[in-house]
Amino acid sequence: MTPDTIPARLAALKTTSTPDLKQQWRDLFDSEPPPFNRRYLESRLAYRIQELAYGGLKPETVRRLERLGEELDGGDRKKSRIRADTMPITGTRLMREWQGVEHVVTVMSDGFEWQGRPYKSLSAIARAITGTRWNGWVFFGLKNHRGRT
């Protein structure tokens, strides 16, 4: 693989058939491709092609990322498997009007804060506001009713 062919290989991923992408996965990762969508395969293959051609992350960068990850999840394996993009960024303010009153929730590192009180879940806040059970993510507009984020 020469560096001048890398851009062409990356561009070709967009028009490569899915079975061929899966074969490239087997060739480049020496494992069966995961059952994820085509876009995932394309992005991971693009990274792998560049990694093999130009080199991967430096060992000190990998160590730093691992250290930062442990600081974030405290080494808790269960927490480390939670997708980072499912939780709003700490400090984000969620606003919702309910029966003419605007409610503001602040995302904290370990939960949420509403009216100066800490809460572990958005659902608990939604229940406090409405008096009924709600999916907090739906109530605050972070997730639609069909379950997609």
PDB file of C-alpha atoms in Angstrom:
ATOM      1  CA  MET A   1       0.000   0.000   0.000  1.00  0.00           C
ATOM      2  CA  THR A   2       1.663   3.209  -1.081  1.00  0.00           C
ATOM      3  CA  PRO A   3       0.615   6.531   0.445  1.00  0.00           C
ATOM      4  CA  ASP A   4      -0.472   7.956  -2.920  1.00  0.00           C
ATOM      5  CA  THR A   5      -3.105   5.205  -3.351  1.00  0.00           C
ATOM      6  CA  ILE A   6      -4.700   5.842   0.055  1.00  0.00           C
ATOM      7  CA  PRO A   7      -7.077   8.669  -1.036  1.00  0.00           C
ATOM      8  CA  ALA A   8      -8.294   6.530  -3.943  1.00  0.00           C
ATOM      9  CA  ARG A   9      -8.881   3.542  -1.660  1.00  0.00           C
ATOM     10  CA  LEU A  10     -10.808   5.699   0.792  1.00  0.00           C
ATOM     11  CA  ALA A  11     -12.968   7.205  -1.965  1.00  0.00           C
ATOM     12  CA  ALA A  12     -13.673   3.729  -3.384  1.00  0.00           C
ATOM     13  CA  LEU A  13     -15.223   2.593  -0.088  1.00  0.00           C
ATOM     14  CA  LYS A  14     -18.367   4.637  -0.879  1.00  0.00           C
ATOM     15  CA  THR A  15     -19.095   2.638  -4.020  1.00  0.00           C
ATOM     16  CA  THR A  16     -17.851  -0.770  -2.865  1.00  0.00           C
ATOM     17  CA  SER A  17     -20.553  -3.398  -2.390  1.00  0.00           C
ATOM     18  CA  THR A  18     -21.344  -4.447   1.163  1.00  0.00           C
ATOM     19  CA  PRO A  19     -20.092  -8.027   0.627  1.00  0.00           C
ATOM     20  CA  ASP A  20     -16.806  -6.581  -0.665  1.00  0.00           C
ATOM     21  CA  LEU A  21     -16.577  -4.248   2.349  1.00  0.00           C
ATOM     22  CA  LYS A  22     -17.026  -7.274   4.603  1.00  0.00           C
ATOM     23  CA  GLN A  23     -14.254  -9.088   2.743  1.00  0.00           C
ATOM     24  CA  GLN A  24     -11.970  -6.084   3.148  1.00  0.00           C
ATOM     25  CA  TRP A  25     -12.786  -6.184   6.865  1.00  0.00           C
ATOM     26  CA  ARG A  26     -11.687  -9.822   7.035  1.00  0.00           C
ATOM     27  CA  ASP A  27      -8.477  -8.969   5.168  1.00  0.00           C
ATOM     28  CA  LEU A  28      -7.603  -5.860   7.201  1.00  0.00           C
ATOM     29  CA  PHE A  29      -8.737  -6.914  10.681  1.00  0.00           C
ATOM     30  CA  ASP A  30      -8.262 -10.681  10.410  1.00  0.00           C
ATOM     31  CA  SER A  31     -11.714 -11.204  11.959  1.00  0.00           C
ATOM     32  CA  GLU A  32     -15.357 -11.434  10.961  1.00  0.00           C
ATOM     33  CA  PRO A  33     -17.034  -8.066  10.403  1.00  0.00           C
ATOM     34  CA  PRO A  34     -19.457  -6.930  13.109  1.00  0.00           C
ATOM     35  CA  PRO A  35     -23.191  -6.879  12.318  1.00  0.00           C
ATOM     36  CA  PHE A  36     -23.297  -3.093  12.093  1.00  0.00           C
ATOM     37  CA  ASN A  37     -24.483  -0.867   9.273  1.00  0.00           C
ATOM     38  CA  ARG A  38     -22.576  -0.082   6.127  1.00  0.00           C
ATOM     39  CA  ARG A  39     -21.597   3.396   7.295  1.00  0.00           C
ATOM     40  CA  TYR A  40     -19.863   1.919  10.343  1.00  0.00           C
ATOM     41  CA  LEU A  41     -17.947  -0.552   8.163  1.00  0.00           C
ATOM     42  CA  GLU A  42     -16.861   2.243   5.810  1.00  0.00           C
ATOM     43  CA  SER A  43     -15.616   4.484   8.615  1.00  0.00           C
ATOM     44  CA  ARG A  44     -13.712   1.729  10.435  1.00  0.00           C
ATOM     45  CA  LEU A  45     -12.196   0.447   7.185  1.00  0.00           C
ATOM     46  CA  ALA A  46     -11.140   3.984   6.266  1.00  0.00           C
ATOM     47  CA  TYR A  47      -9.432   4.352   9.634  1.00  0.00           C
ATOM     48  CA  ARG A  48      -7.744   0.950   9.345  1.00  0.00           C
ATOM     49  CA  ILE A  49      -6.459   1.663   5.824  1.00  0.00           C
ATOM     50  CA  GLN A  50      -4.901   4.917   7.046  1.00  0.00           C
ATOM     51  CA  GLU A  51      -3.603   3.300  10.223  1.00  0.00           C
ATOM     52  CA  LEU A  52      -1.779   0.613   8.251  1.00  0.00           C
ATOM     53  CA  ALA A  53      -0.381   3.131   5.761  1.00  0.00           C
ATOM     54  CA  TYR A  54       0.575   5.966   8.090  1.00  0.00           C
ATOM     55  CA  GLY A  55       0.766   4.267  11.490  1.00  0.00           C
ATOM     56  CA  GLY A  56      -1.666   4.273  14.382  1.00  0.00           C
ATOM     57  CA  LEU A  57      -1.798   6.330  17.509  1.00  0.00           C
ATOM     58  CA  LYS A  58       1.428   6.751  19.413  1.00  0.00           C
ATOM     59  CA  PRO A  59       1.641   4.557  22.546  1.00  0.00           C
ATOM     60  CA  GLU A  60       1.681   7.633  24.787  1.00  0.00           C
ATOM     61  CA  THR A  61      -1.529   8.873  23.138  1.00  0.00           C
ATOM     62  CA  VAL A  62      -3.214   5.514  23.750  1.00  0.00           C
ATOM     63  CA  ARG A  63      -2.106   5.584  27.399  1.00  0.00           C
ATOM     64  CA  ARG A  64      -3.402   9.142  27.801  1.00  0.00           C
ATOM     65  CA  LEU A  65      -6.780   8.237  26.295  1.00  0.00           C
ATOM     66  CA  GLU A  66      -7.044   5.212  28.590  1.00  0.00           C
ATOM     67  CA  ARG A  67      -6.171   7.384  31.604  1.00  0.00           C
ATOM     68  CA  LEU A  68      -8.771   9.985  30.618  1.00  0.00           C
ATOM     69  CA  GLY A  69     -11.350   7.240  30.148  1.00  0.00           C
ATOM     70  CA  GLU A  70     -10.656   5.857  33.602  1.00  0.00           C
ATOM     71  CA  GLU A  71     -10.962   9.334  35.106  1.00  0.00           C
ATOM     72  CA  LEU A  72     -14.330   9.659  33.404  1.00  0.00           C
ATOM     73  CA  ASP A  73     -15.766   6.276  34.410  1.00  0.00           C
ATOM     74  CA  GLY A  74     -13.639   5.494  37.472  1.00  0.00           C
ATOM     75  CA  GLY A  75     -12.524   2.210  35.928  1.00  0.00           C
ATOM     76  CA  ASP A  76     -16.135   0.953  36.128  1.00  0.00           C
ATOM     77  CA  ARG A  77     -16.466  -1.519  33.227  1.00  0.00           C
ATOM     78  CA  LYS A  78     -20.250  -1.094  33.145  1.00  0.00           C
ATOM     79  CA  LYS A  79     -19.964   2.686  32.761  1.00  0.00           C
ATOM     80  CA  SER A  80     -17.255   2.364  30.120  1.00  0.00           C
ATOM     81  CA  ARG A  81     -19.654   0.439  27.859  1.00  0.00           C
ATOM     82  CA  ILE A  82     -22.225   3.251  27.866  1.00  0.00           C
ATOM     83  CA  ARG A  83     -22.038   5.243  24.669  1.00  0.00           C
ATOM     84  CA  ALA A  84     -20.669   8.678  25.425  1.00  0.00           C
ATOM     85  CA  ASP A  85     -22.995  10.320  22.917  1.00  0.00           C
ATOM     86  CA  THR A  86     -26.136   9.173  24.726  1.00  0.00           C
ATOM     87  CA  MET A  87     -25.629  11.619  27.586  1.00  0.00           C
ATOM     88  CA  PRO A  88     -25.731  15.383  27.046  1.00  0.00           C
ATOM     89  CA  ILE A  89     -22.520  17.220  27.891  1.00  0.00           C
ATOM     90  CA  THR A  90     -22.123  18.293  31.531  1.00  0.00           C
ATOM     91  CA  GLY A  91     -23.376  21.845  31.927  1.00  0.00           C
ATOM     92  CA  THR A  92     -25.996  21.543  29.189  1.00  0.00           C
ATOM     93  CA  ARG A  93     -29.278  23.213  30.120  1.00  0.00           C
ATOM     94  CA  LEU A  94     -32.447  21.412  29.075  1.00  0.00           C
ATOM     95  CA  MET A  95     -35.567  23.558  28.867  1.00  0.00           C
ATOM     96  CA  ARG A  96     -39.163  22.449  28.734  1.00  0.00           C
ATOM     97  CA  GLU A  97     -42.365  24.407  29.104  1.00  0.00           C
ATOM     98  CA  TRP A  98     -45.124  22.566  30.951  1.00  0.00           C
ATOM     99  CA  GLN A  99     -48.526  24.155  31.524  1.00  0.00           C
ATOM    100  CA  GLY A 100     -47.156  27.647  30.997  1.00  0.00           C
ATOM    101  CA  VAL A 101     -44.139  27.219  33.289  1.00  0.00           C
ATOM    102  CA  GLU A 102     -40.607  26.955  31.891  1.00  0.00           C
ATOM    103  CA  HIS A 103     -38.500  24.295  33.609  1.00  0.00           C
ATOM    104  CA  VAL A 104     -34.699  24.302  33.286  1.00  0.00           C
ATOM    105  CA  VAL A 105     -32.618  21.214  34.069  1.00  0.00           C
ATOM    106  CA  THR A 106     -28.827  21.301  34.210  1.00  0.00           C
ATOM    107  CA  VAL A 107     -26.865  18.206  33.204  1.00  0.00           C
ATOM    108  CA  MET A 108     -24.346  17.355  35.925  1.00  0.00           C
ATOM    109  CA  SER A 109     -21.458  14.874  35.767  1.00  0.00           C
ATOM    110  CA  ASP A 110     -23.375  12.424  37.954  1.00  0.00           C
ATOM    111  CA  GLY A 111     -27.002  13.179  37.038  1.00  0.00           C
ATOM    112  CA  PHE A 112     -29.189  16.249  36.740  1.00  0.00           C
ATOM    113  CA  GLU A 113     -30.198  19.284  38.758  1.00  0.00           C
ATOM    114  CA  TRP A 114     -33.655  20.859  38.765  1.00  0.00           C
ATOM    115  CA  GLN A 115     -34.759  23.672  41.094  1.00  0.00           C
ATOM    116  CA  GLY A 116     -31.497  23.347  43.028  1.00  0.00           C
ATOM    117  CA  ARG A 117     -31.989  19.640  43.798  1.00  0.00           C
ATOM    118  CA  PRO A 118     -29.955  16.728  42.388  1.00  0.00           C
ATOM    119  CA  TYR A 119     -31.718  13.933  40.484  1.00  0.00           C
ATOM    120  CA  LYS A 120     -30.329  10.687  39.094  1.00  0.00           C
ATOM    121  CA  SER A 121     -32.705  10.595  36.110  1.00  0.00           C
ATOM    122  CA  LEU A 122     -34.650  12.854  33.785  1.00  0.00           C
ATOM    123  CA  SER A 123     -37.680  10.618  34.319  1.00  0.00           C
ATOM    124  CA  ALA A 124     -37.740  11.508  38.018  1.00  0.00           C
ATOM    125  CA  ILE A 125     -37.713  15.200  37.115  1.00  0.00           C
ATOM    126  CA  ALA A 126     -40.434  14.759  34.487  1.00  0.00           C
ATOM    127  CA  ARG A 127     -42.561  12.940  37.070  1.00  0.00           C
ATOM    128  CA  ALA A 128     -41.999  15.739  39.612  1.00  0.00           C
ATOM    129  CA  ILE A 129     -43.061  18.319  37.038  1.00  0.00           C
ATOM    130  CA  THR A 130     -46.108  16.510  35.633  1.00  0.00           C
ATOM    131  CA  GLY A 131     -47.213  14.237  38.449  1.00  0.00           C
ATOM    132  CA  THR A 132     -47.298  11.292  36.012  1.00  0.00           C
ATOM    133  CA  ARG A 133     -44.825   8.774  34.659  1.00  0.00           C
ATOM    134  CA  TRP A 134     -42.847  10.008  31.684  1.00  0.00           C
ATOM    135  CA  ASN A 135     -39.753   8.854  29.847  1.00  0.00           C
ATOM    136  CA  GLY A 136     -37.531  11.788  30.789  1.00  0.00           C
ATOM    137  CA  TRP A 137     -35.611  11.675  27.509  1.00  0.00           C
ATOM    138  CA  VAL A 138     -38.877  11.991  25.583  1.00  0.00           C
ATOM    139  CA  PHE A 139     -40.248  14.687  27.928  1.00  0.00           C
ATOM    140  CA  PHE A 140     -37.182  16.886  27.393  1.00  0.00           C
ATOM    141  CA  GLY A 141     -37.088  16.235  23.632  1.00  0.00           C
ATOM    142  CA  LEU A 142     -33.886  14.178  23.605  1.00  0.00           C
ATOM    143  CA  LYS A 143     -35.560  11.101  22.151  1.00  0.00           C
ATOM    144  CA  ASN A 144     -38.601  10.703  19.958  1.00  0.00           C
ATOM    145  CA  HIS A 145     -41.460   8.340  20.708  1.00  0.00           C
ATOM    146  CA  ARG A 146     -40.129   5.611  18.380  1.00  0.00           C
ATOM    147  CA  GLY A 147     -36.976   5.133  20.430  1.00  0.00           C
ATOM    148  CA  ARG A 148     -34.409   6.717  18.123  1.00  0.00           C
ATOM    149  CA  THR A 149     -32.076   9.255  19.666  1.00  0.00           C
TER     150      THR A 149
END
